[in-house]
Amino acid sequence: MERKEFRELTPVEDARKLVSRIKVLPGIEYTHVGNATGRILAEDVLSGVDVPAFNRSVKDGYALRAKDTYKATEPEPVVLRLTASIPAGCADRFFVNDGETIEISTGAPIPEGADAVIMVEQTKQTEDTVYIYQPVHIAENIMRAGSDIMKGERVLRKNTRIGSREIGVLASIGKMEVPVKKLLVGIISTGDELIEPGKELKPGKIFDANSYAIAANVEECGAIPRMYGIVPDEGKLMEEALDRAINECNIVLTSGSTSAGIGDIMYRIIEDKGETLTHGIAIKPGKPVVIGMINGVPTIGLPGNPTSALSIFNEFVAPIIYNSLGVAPSFKAKVSAVMGTGIRSGGREELFPVGLVRGRVYPADKTSGAITTLADADGIIEIKAQTEYIEAGSPVEVTMFGNARSPDIMFVGGQCLGVDLLEDMTGKMIRTLNMGSSAGFTAIAGGTTDIAGVNMPDAEGKYNLPVIMKMGLTGVVLVKGYRRKLGLIFRPGTEVAELGDLPGKRLINRNRGSGTRAILDMEIGRLAAEKSIPRAELTKTIEGYNSGSKTHRSVCDAIKSGRADVGFGLKAAAEEAGLAFIPVTEDEFDFVIRKDVMDAPEIKSLLSALSSHEFSERLPAGFHTYERTGEIISPSGI
Ligand code: AMP
Ligand code: MG
């Protein structure tokens, strides 16, 4: 099959212009107020009633004739006769004469004859006599009928996005059926490798993230997603799904199969059925995007990679939806911040996902293809094609993804249940990127994290400090954490008693760069020395030695599911997973923290939690604090 090459990519500005001209006409439907959140009003809403519908009191007090109070003073109160009491919601008729008053609650209707309400605090009541200590003027503490909303008044404009305030208004005028725009957006995921989330995950398959993520995005824009499910990489089936969606929807989105790989045929189908407006935009991530038109229905082929799909959606699909709905893209807040680290770019315009932590911007790009790139990002920064490098400290604008709370603390390093506990205890939101100790050291060296969580031994089995010294890290401190029992993890019944039993078993190892892997290597080295054979000789006999699972939990998953026989990791993780555990050694899990954040309240609160009695009490099985917990070492001083 001939492969498509992206020789001529459309410049971003041209692609933006192109989509700004695409617009479809939505329908109208009536929806119940309870389902109207996020929808766009299709018509002006006029009130059929006055709000309030009657004159009502805005205070607890006494309804009276204002002129009766004019002479009232503190030493010489006016005396009025109490004749009745009106609670809120009362429909009975009452009348106030000269010299009389009626007790009234907030929200209750003003009795006839009365023209003011005096607050209860400015009065004193004894049986049926009320003493008035201050004058009130006419209309005081009375809300007139229709003064909030008048019958016939336009309360909401067409094209308004319906949120909580709009719903409050609609409910307060009793309007339960709301006219909203109906813009149907069809969503098709393509790929032989995809499985419906919730079903069993088979080997080689991945869950279809795009259908749901794109549907949520469509809803956030005020349109209605309609999912057509997963279609295998087969031309005929893709065509069928596309035909159906184009028949039923105003806009159709597909994901996957847009690049130049084998079986990537979506762009051909769009080309055959309609007109291709552009294929390939000069933007990172996600250049393989097709924008086409089939029977007047804008059809956009998004890249399969979830992060790319969502970025491209935000940039080139959302504007089409907003245009069509007649709304401004209002909720993309921009925040000014400074780069927490330098980033390199160049060549193409980039929509760079970033995390925003306490006003500082960090790159949030893991490997492309990771959905967590977006989940761990708070927004994007736009980098122009000609920009090669943005220096740490430069001001940037972050276009936020939504109203999500941005995290208090950045953490990169080894996965640790103790860190989960610190997060629970402090109530701080810690963004943890569990990538192993080496990644933690690299991130702290590059200034892209506040804290690195590390358990990396040197050849002598000394933890963490030697690595800091070797890397020549400055501007950081080492805070000693806690000790953790590490050992062999396996299904109960598996014949494993010691490290020497590893040969012949299928091992699920941790990722290269994780401290736990380094510790296992150290132990294997010790064993090899005992047997007087080279270490490599020994590891050769261990199947799966080269595997690399990123977290303790995923190691346990591999063993539970039978993909591996044995792993090396935390006792706590083994217990959590219901697996057997034989202890081998203990490590030291420590925190490398940037000096310039040590005084931040978030970090202080974390450190005080670390040193607390509660923390050591609540640590999971196999974890314990010791005399060095909380000790702060400043490497430059050594
Ligand atoms: P494609 O554009 O079809 O070459 O897909 C690019 C990458 O995205 C591949 O690794 C796919 O497995 C992945 N991918 C495609 N569709 C989805 C989806 N719906 N959810 C999650 N990942 C996907
Ligand atoms: Mg594909």
XYZ file of C-alpha atoms and ligand atoms in Angstrom:
662
model
C 0.000 0.000 0.000
C 1.200 3.428 -0.876
C 2.177 5.487 2.163
C 1.122 9.039 2.578
C 3.862 11.468 3.482
C 3.297 14.775 5.128
C 5.336 16.888 2.799
C 3.179 19.945 2.904
C 1.820 20.681 6.317
C -0.775 23.417 6.621
C 0.506 26.297 8.774
C -1.435 26.669 12.018
C -2.745 30.124 11.134
C -4.168 28.843 7.840
C -5.796 25.908 9.593
C -7.302 28.294 12.185
C -8.718 30.452 9.393
C -10.094 27.397 7.691
C -12.006 26.198 10.737
C -13.250 29.687 11.555
C -15.207 29.549 8.295
C -16.839 26.192 9.082
C -20.241 26.466 10.649
C -23.298 24.225 10.749
C -26.853 24.975 11.773
C -27.936 23.290 15.008
C -31.515 22.212 15.737
C -33.608 23.201 18.743
C -35.003 20.968 21.458
C -36.653 21.465 24.819
C -34.866 20.076 27.782
C -35.748 19.950 31.465
C -33.883 22.470 33.621
C -32.364 19.534 35.498
C -30.525 18.470 32.336
C -29.735 21.892 30.953
C -26.318 22.503 32.517
C -23.754 23.350 29.851
C -26.315 23.666 27.062
C -26.765 26.797 24.959
C -30.066 28.709 24.987
C -31.744 28.638 21.586
C -34.122 31.532 22.299
C -34.445 34.516 24.599
C -36.243 33.605 27.808
C -38.961 36.030 28.930
C -40.461 35.837 32.385
C -44.113 34.872 32.598
C -44.333 36.057 36.203
C -43.275 38.834 38.555
C -40.495 37.895 40.957
C -41.370 38.258 43.699
C -45.028 37.830 42.845
C -46.119 39.988 45.838
C -44.638 42.694 48.063
C -42.635 40.875 50.672
C -40.616 41.561 53.748
C -36.858 41.258 53.551
C -36.435 41.191 57.335
C -37.909 39.572 60.401
C -39.733 42.409 62.130
C -43.000 44.327 62.271
C -45.112 45.639 59.381
C -46.511 49.088 60.077
C -47.286 52.540 58.688
C -44.026 54.493 58.413
C -45.610 57.756 59.540
C -46.440 56.145 62.912
C -42.708 55.769 63.608
C -41.469 59.222 62.704
C -41.416 60.441 66.343
C -39.733 57.339 67.727
C -36.471 57.809 69.640
C -34.383 55.577 71.890
C -35.530 57.226 75.176
C -39.090 57.762 73.955
C -40.259 54.825 71.885
C -43.522 54.810 69.959
C -45.993 52.221 71.187
C -47.986 50.173 68.646
C -50.624 47.506 69.157
C -49.740 44.048 67.863
C -52.712 42.453 66.062
C -51.363 39.392 64.243
C -48.349 37.466 62.966
C -47.583 36.500 59.339
C -45.193 33.614 58.665
C -43.494 33.071 55.292
C -45.754 31.315 52.805
C -48.915 32.582 54.509
C -51.760 33.340 52.091
C -54.256 34.907 54.560
C -55.256 38.560 54.197
C -54.324 41.002 56.974
C -54.787 44.719 57.458
C -52.766 47.255 59.394
C -54.496 50.419 60.720
C -52.987 53.563 62.247
C -51.339 52.717 65.567
C -51.185 49.008 64.783
C -48.506 46.580 63.747
C -48.248 42.950 62.587
C -45.291 40.673 63.281
C -43.796 39.489 60.001
C -41.163 36.935 58.906
C -38.579 37.343 56.159
C -40.199 36.441 52.835
C -43.786 36.830 54.074
C -46.309 39.013 52.192
C -46.727 42.599 53.440
C -50.225 43.076 54.886
C -52.520 45.654 53.322
C -52.360 49.085 54.910
C -48.674 48.690 55.873
C -45.959 50.538 53.951
C -42.789 49.590 55.858
C -41.179 46.934 58.020
C -39.035 47.651 61.048
C -36.347 45.151 61.961
C -36.980 43.162 65.114
C -33.648 44.427 66.528
C -35.023 47.988 66.659
C -38.071 46.997 68.699
C -39.181 45.369 71.904
C -42.340 43.338 72.310
C -44.340 42.657 75.464
C -47.468 40.593 74.865
C -49.507 42.608 72.361
C -47.513 45.822 72.644
C -44.531 46.672 70.440
C -42.084 49.470 71.365
C -40.489 51.159 68.337
C -37.128 52.834 69.039
C -36.311 54.215 65.604
C -38.205 55.753 62.719
C -38.434 53.883 59.398
C -39.174 55.367 56.014
C -41.788 54.309 53.528
C -40.890 51.058 51.711
C -38.105 50.263 54.147
C -37.376 46.512 54.232
C -40.010 45.812 51.578
C -39.216 44.154 48.284
C -41.822 45.196 45.761
C -43.593 42.714 43.491
C -41.679 42.456 40.214
C -38.694 44.390 41.562
C -36.399 41.406 40.982
C -37.822 40.237 37.654
C -40.771 41.869 35.967
C -43.350 39.887 34.049
C -42.467 40.068 30.330
C -38.858 40.984 31.031
C -36.101 39.192 29.118
C -34.192 37.333 31.788
C -31.782 35.336 29.655
C -30.460 35.938 26.195
C -30.294 33.545 23.334
C -26.836 31.937 22.999
C -26.189 32.016 26.737
C -24.374 29.036 28.161
C -26.528 27.615 30.939
C -24.744 27.348 34.282
C -25.850 27.366 37.899
C -26.847 31.044 37.896
C -28.929 30.688 34.751
C -30.602 27.613 36.191
C -31.417 29.598 39.333
C -33.066 32.261 37.194
C -35.012 29.726 35.129
C -36.271 27.950 38.222
C -37.213 31.204 39.946
C -39.545 32.083 37.082
C -40.875 28.535 37.058
C -39.581 27.699 33.604
C -38.894 24.004 33.562
C -38.687 23.250 29.839
C -35.851 25.196 28.273
C -35.233 25.721 24.546
C -31.642 24.696 23.827
C -29.548 24.196 20.739
C -29.163 20.677 19.568
C -25.835 20.144 17.877
C -25.149 16.446 17.504
C -21.520 15.405 17.273
C -20.889 11.829 16.191
C -17.813 10.105 17.632
C -16.117 7.080 16.101
C -12.998 5.396 17.468
C -10.994 3.297 15.066
C -8.413 0.633 15.713
C -8.154 -3.162 15.892
C -6.425 -2.738 19.237
C -9.296 -0.991 20.994
C -11.567 -2.495 23.633
C -14.625 -0.942 25.230
C -13.658 0.208 28.762
C -15.270 -2.072 31.323
C -14.773 -5.191 29.234
C -11.906 -7.592 29.839
C -8.569 -6.338 28.575
C -7.062 -8.920 26.190
C -3.336 -9.143 25.355
C -2.223 -6.510 22.874
C -5.360 -4.460 23.394
C -5.951 -1.077 24.988
C -9.103 0.542 26.289
C -10.771 3.086 24.062
C -10.031 6.328 25.887
C -10.849 8.674 23.042
C -14.580 7.994 22.693
C -15.220 9.027 26.262
C -12.699 11.851 26.497
C -13.902 13.399 23.247
C -17.554 12.980 24.268
C -16.848 14.841 27.502
C -15.115 17.587 25.563
C -18.069 17.889 23.174
C -20.383 18.249 26.150
C -18.153 20.873 27.725
C -18.558 22.879 24.530
C -22.345 22.744 24.791
C -23.030 20.162 22.075
C -24.359 16.618 22.344
C -22.015 13.701 21.819
C -23.284 10.564 20.128
C -20.885 7.649 20.348
C -20.714 5.130 17.548
C -18.283 2.903 19.398
C -15.176 1.186 18.154
C -14.677 0.318 14.512
C -11.890 -2.069 13.483
C -9.293 -0.995 10.927
C -11.304 -2.220 8.004
C -12.332 0.117 5.211
C -15.817 -1.230 4.718
C -16.737 -1.084 8.412
C -15.294 2.408 8.763
C -17.306 3.567 5.783
C -20.492 2.107 7.220
C -19.964 3.776 10.581
C -19.111 7.059 8.906
C -22.225 6.881 6.703
C -24.432 6.327 9.700
C -22.869 9.133 11.706
C -22.998 11.573 8.803
C -26.675 10.802 8.316
C -27.523 11.433 11.947
C -25.142 14.155 13.144
C -24.179 17.759 12.460
C -20.460 17.138 12.919
C -18.546 13.860 12.871
C -15.282 13.134 14.657
C -13.197 10.044 14.191
C -10.014 9.203 16.013
C -7.145 7.020 14.889
C -6.058 5.876 11.486
C -5.139 9.323 10.223
C -1.384 8.999 10.061
C 0.660 7.257 7.447
C 0.837 3.836 9.047
C -0.258 0.547 7.578
C -4.016 0.336 7.855
C -4.373 4.049 8.454
C -7.020 4.696 5.886
C -9.408 7.171 7.416
C -8.102 10.078 5.398
C -8.620 8.094 2.176
C -12.231 7.367 3.100
C -12.916 11.014 3.852
C -11.254 11.955 0.574
C -13.376 9.420 -1.366
C -16.685 10.363 0.205
C -16.308 14.085 0.257
C -13.735 16.789 0.161
C -10.516 17.033 2.144
C -9.903 20.584 3.323
C -6.610 19.827 4.984
C -4.581 16.798 5.927
C -1.675 17.474 8.226
C -1.219 20.641 10.247
C 2.154 21.995 11.283
C 1.626 21.590 14.992
C 2.949 19.423 17.800
C 1.548 17.225 19.158
C -0.769 15.715 16.622
C -0.061 16.741 13.075
C -1.959 13.843 11.455
C -5.364 15.467 11.424
C -7.807 15.475 8.532
C -10.438 18.141 8.170
C -13.001 17.315 5.524
C -16.572 17.887 4.502
C -18.938 15.070 3.578
C -22.464 15.988 2.435
C -22.183 19.300 4.242
C -21.148 17.593 7.478
C -17.750 18.691 8.782
C -15.825 15.478 9.345
C -12.630 15.616 11.316
C -10.217 12.753 11.612
C -8.352 13.224 14.887
C -5.094 11.442 15.637
C -5.394 8.259 17.705
C -3.006 9.285 20.442
C -5.325 10.540 23.192
C -3.221 13.548 24.117
C -2.959 14.617 20.473
C -6.653 13.961 19.896
C -7.656 16.228 22.783
C -5.199 18.976 21.891
C -6.376 19.007 18.296
C -9.964 18.960 19.478
C -9.381 22.056 21.606
C -7.613 23.852 18.836
C -9.588 22.983 15.704
C -12.859 21.252 16.635
C -14.037 23.338 19.581
C -14.044 26.523 17.415
C -16.334 24.818 14.876
C -18.720 23.829 17.653
C -18.643 27.312 19.185
C -19.193 28.962 15.792
C -22.125 26.717 15.112
C -23.657 27.273 18.533
C -23.077 31.006 18.324
C -21.104 31.212 21.557
C -17.737 32.552 22.494
C -15.281 30.021 23.885
C -15.642 31.546 27.302
C -14.220 29.137 29.774
C -10.657 28.916 28.527
C -9.104 31.025 31.206
C -5.603 32.360 30.636
C -3.249 32.589 33.554
C 0.026 34.457 33.669
C 2.868 32.460 35.153
C 6.611 32.008 34.904
C 8.544 29.094 33.519
C 9.827 26.905 36.340
C 12.376 25.429 33.978
C 13.691 26.038 30.494
C 12.176 24.135 27.604
C 13.487 23.458 24.158
C 11.299 23.594 21.109
C 11.685 24.569 17.521
C 10.621 23.724 14.023
C 6.888 23.649 14.417
C 4.337 25.553 16.406
C 3.661 23.635 19.568
C 0.778 23.306 21.965
C 2.806 22.277 24.919
C 1.009 20.643 27.851
C 2.185 22.066 31.161
C 1.529 21.745 34.843
C 0.972 24.896 36.857
C 2.138 24.662 40.447
C 2.110 27.745 42.660
C 2.498 30.091 39.690
C 5.327 28.143 38.097
C 5.031 26.279 34.840
C 6.462 22.803 34.308
C 6.477 20.678 31.191
C 3.955 17.859 31.468
C 5.079 15.900 28.480
C 5.834 12.318 29.220
C 6.222 10.072 26.261
C 3.772 10.888 23.539
C 0.873 8.533 23.662
C 0.369 8.779 27.379
C -3.128 9.836 28.349
C -1.725 10.998 31.675
C 0.108 13.741 29.837
C -3.193 15.530 29.761
C -4.389 14.329 33.128
C -1.169 15.620 34.690
C -1.353 18.916 32.856
C -3.295 21.973 33.909
C -3.202 23.729 30.575
C -1.099 24.408 27.519
C 1.324 27.055 26.445
C 1.644 27.967 22.805
C 5.158 28.012 21.452
C 5.700 29.713 18.134
C 7.531 27.856 15.396
C 10.512 30.224 15.472
C 11.019 29.937 19.260
C 13.872 27.596 20.017
C 14.181 27.902 23.747
C 12.147 29.408 26.565
C 14.290 30.218 29.557
C 13.431 29.425 33.141
C 11.860 32.494 34.731
C 10.363 33.860 31.502
C 6.755 34.971 31.734
C 4.289 32.789 29.853
C 0.530 32.554 29.438
C -1.107 29.282 30.265
C -4.412 28.483 28.622
C -6.102 26.451 31.325
C -8.009 23.274 30.531
C -10.859 23.994 32.861
C -11.505 24.931 36.423
C -9.566 22.029 37.809
C -7.651 22.803 40.977
C -4.009 23.053 40.198
C -1.748 21.063 42.476
C 0.076 22.375 45.547
C 3.197 20.277 45.227
C 5.014 18.581 42.358
C 6.483 15.180 43.107
C 8.509 13.031 40.736
C 10.087 9.743 41.681
C 9.347 6.281 42.910
C 5.813 5.293 43.708
C 5.314 5.109 47.433
C 2.329 4.444 49.639
C 3.939 6.714 52.232
C 3.553 9.657 49.853
C -0.133 8.817 49.439
C -0.384 8.965 53.225
C 1.368 12.372 53.362
C -1.125 13.636 50.791
C -4.052 12.363 52.858
C -2.684 13.812 56.096
C -1.855 17.283 54.773
C -4.884 17.658 52.512
C -2.470 19.077 49.934
C -2.819 18.035 46.358
C 0.421 16.402 45.309
C 0.911 15.789 41.629
C 2.900 12.582 41.611
C 4.677 11.384 38.521
C 5.706 7.871 39.464
C 8.615 7.283 37.186
C 11.247 5.881 39.498
C 14.139 7.391 41.435
C 16.355 8.293 38.478
C 13.566 10.297 36.888
C 13.157 12.001 40.258
C 16.826 12.958 40.383
C 16.712 14.175 36.785
C 13.605 16.248 37.423
C 14.972 17.899 40.542
C 18.244 18.614 38.738
C 16.305 20.233 35.898
C 14.123 22.208 38.277
C 10.946 20.561 37.021
C 9.744 19.285 40.369
C 9.542 20.503 43.960
C 10.322 17.118 45.423
C 11.982 13.968 44.201
C 11.064 10.777 46.047
C 14.041 8.454 45.850
C 15.401 5.124 47.087
C 18.613 4.783 45.114
C 21.549 2.900 46.650
C 25.167 3.264 45.633
C 27.498 0.299 45.307
C 27.987 0.203 49.087
C 24.269 0.276 49.756
C 24.270 3.889 50.971
C 21.100 5.616 49.969
C 20.493 8.755 47.913
C 23.129 11.151 49.258
C 25.915 9.612 47.137
C 23.754 10.122 44.029
C 23.241 13.794 44.897
C 26.987 14.217 45.374
C 27.815 12.348 42.199
C 25.369 14.433 40.182
C 26.751 17.568 41.807
C 23.243 18.731 42.636
C 23.160 22.137 44.250
C 20.253 24.133 45.571
C 18.642 21.055 47.098
C 18.374 19.421 50.486
C 17.924 15.775 51.340
C 15.172 15.057 53.835
C 15.433 11.586 55.272
C 12.153 9.719 55.042
C 11.419 6.228 56.252
C 12.481 2.642 55.758
C 10.540 0.094 53.758
C 10.657 -3.702 53.713
C 11.384 -5.038 50.246
C 11.280 -8.629 49.194
C 9.970 -11.294 46.896
C 6.324 -11.118 45.912
C 4.500 -14.117 44.479
C 1.200 -15.955 44.379
C 0.691 -18.096 47.488
C 1.739 -21.641 46.626
C 4.515 -20.654 44.240
C 7.778 -22.335 45.246
C 9.861 -19.382 46.253
C 11.775 -19.131 49.497
C 14.739 -16.912 48.748
C 16.456 -14.855 46.093
C 18.335 -17.973 44.944
C 15.054 -19.381 43.681
C 14.715 -16.709 41.002
C 16.454 -18.614 38.195
C 13.872 -20.621 36.306
C 11.043 -18.322 37.396
C 9.409 -15.603 35.341
C 10.321 -12.302 36.985
C 8.461 -9.040 36.592
C 11.177 -6.477 37.169
C 10.803 -2.775 37.861
C 11.680 -0.156 35.239
C 15.285 0.786 34.652
C 16.057 3.833 36.745
C 13.855 2.796 39.633
C 15.578 2.482 42.976
C 13.854 -0.795 43.665
C 15.370 -2.319 40.525
C 18.788 -1.050 41.569
C 18.315 -2.664 44.991
C 17.362 -5.986 43.410
C 20.435 -5.726 41.193
C 22.551 -5.162 44.271
C 21.071 -8.234 45.949
C 21.532 -10.329 42.809
C 25.131 -9.106 42.635
C 25.678 -10.268 46.203
C 24.219 -13.675 45.351
C 26.383 -13.967 42.256
C 29.451 -13.143 44.349
C 28.523 -15.905 46.791
C 28.269 -18.348 43.905
C 31.450 -16.902 42.348
C 29.792 -16.305 38.991
C 29.461 -13.050 37.053
C 26.226 -11.215 37.776
C 25.230 -11.208 34.105
C 25.487 -15.001 34.081
C 22.919 -15.151 36.834
C 20.510 -12.633 35.364
C 20.562 -14.552 32.074
C 18.859 -17.446 33.822
C 16.046 -15.246 35.111
C 13.284 -14.922 32.536
C 11.780 -11.475 32.487
C 14.811 -9.823 34.089
C 14.655 -7.187 31.357
C 10.983 -6.369 31.921
C 10.183 -3.004 33.447
C 7.026 -2.281 35.371
C 6.633 1.315 36.513
C 5.035 0.911 39.921
C 4.860 -1.512 42.813
C 1.186 -1.917 42.123
C 1.704 -2.863 38.486
C 4.286 -5.472 39.562
C 1.615 -7.042 41.769
C -0.921 -6.928 38.931
C 1.432 -8.852 36.670
C 1.869 -11.557 39.295
C -1.817 -11.761 40.147
C -2.804 -12.133 36.517
C -0.225 -14.925 36.020
C 1.884 -12.972 33.535
C 4.806 -13.409 35.912
C 5.653 -15.720 38.808
C 7.595 -13.426 41.055
C 8.454 -9.802 41.577
C 10.549 -7.700 43.926
C 8.876 -4.918 45.804
C 7.175 -3.564 48.880
C 5.575 -5.718 51.525
C 2.721 -3.232 51.717
C 2.000 -3.593 48.003
C 2.051 -7.397 48.295
C -0.407 -7.283 51.191
C -2.666 -4.849 49.390
C -2.792 -7.266 46.443
C -3.274 -10.382 48.583
C 0.051 -11.856 47.498
C 2.717 -13.682 49.502
C 5.886 -11.868 50.593
C 9.329 -12.940 51.762
C 11.512 -10.121 53.085
C 14.945 -9.628 51.541
C 16.104 -6.201 52.639
C 15.064 -2.711 53.736
C 15.557 0.478 51.762
C 15.577 4.165 52.700
C 12.997 6.283 50.964
C 14.004 9.938 51.080
C 12.943 13.274 49.679
C 15.187 15.589 47.684
C 13.639 19.040 47.895
C 14.556 22.265 46.143
C 15.933 24.744 48.677
C 13.911 27.612 47.262
C 10.626 25.905 48.105
C 11.547 24.792 51.627
C 9.727 27.787 53.100
C 6.554 27.326 51.062
C 3.678 26.529 53.440
C 2.764 23.459 51.387
C 6.224 21.947 51.845
C 6.354 22.879 55.515
C 3.087 21.147 56.123
C 4.387 18.052 54.351
C 7.542 18.011 56.457
C 5.689 18.407 59.700
C 3.388 15.543 58.734
C 6.449 13.420 57.963
C 7.842 13.965 61.458
C 4.546 13.462 63.229
C 3.614 10.586 65.479
C 0.431 10.080 63.475
C 2.458 9.462 60.339
C 4.521 6.686 61.862
C 1.368 5.146 63.326
C -0.475 5.148 60.029
C 2.339 3.902 57.778
C 1.427 0.712 55.923
C 2.829 -2.751 56.685
C 6.593 -3.014 56.356
C 7.163 0.749 56.569
C 8.658 2.388 59.596
C 10.075 5.706 60.621
C 13.412 5.725 62.457
C 15.772 8.066 64.253
C 16.731 9.791 60.998
C 13.165 10.499 59.818
C 12.802 14.219 59.117
C 16.569 14.878 59.267
C 17.528 17.592 56.800
C 20.889 17.322 55.092
C 22.288 20.161 53.064
C 24.704 18.446 50.665
C 26.771 21.560 50.021
C 27.660 21.614 53.706
C 29.232 18.186 53.619
P -3.383 5.778 15.002
O -3.617 7.217 14.721
O -4.546 4.911 14.663
O -2.114 5.318 14.346
O -3.158 5.620 16.550
C -2.084 6.237 17.206
C -1.927 5.693 18.607
O -3.060 6.022 19.402
C -1.842 4.178 18.665
O -0.912 3.830 19.678
C -3.222 3.748 19.068
O -3.242 2.508 19.739
C -3.663 4.869 19.971
N -5.110 5.026 19.939
C -5.865 5.083 18.817
N -7.157 5.217 19.147
C -7.237 5.237 20.486
C -8.312 5.340 21.417
N -9.572 5.457 21.018
N -8.028 5.330 22.740
C -6.752 5.196 23.151
N -5.695 5.113 22.327
C -5.920 5.112 21.005
Mg -5.046 2.985 14.449
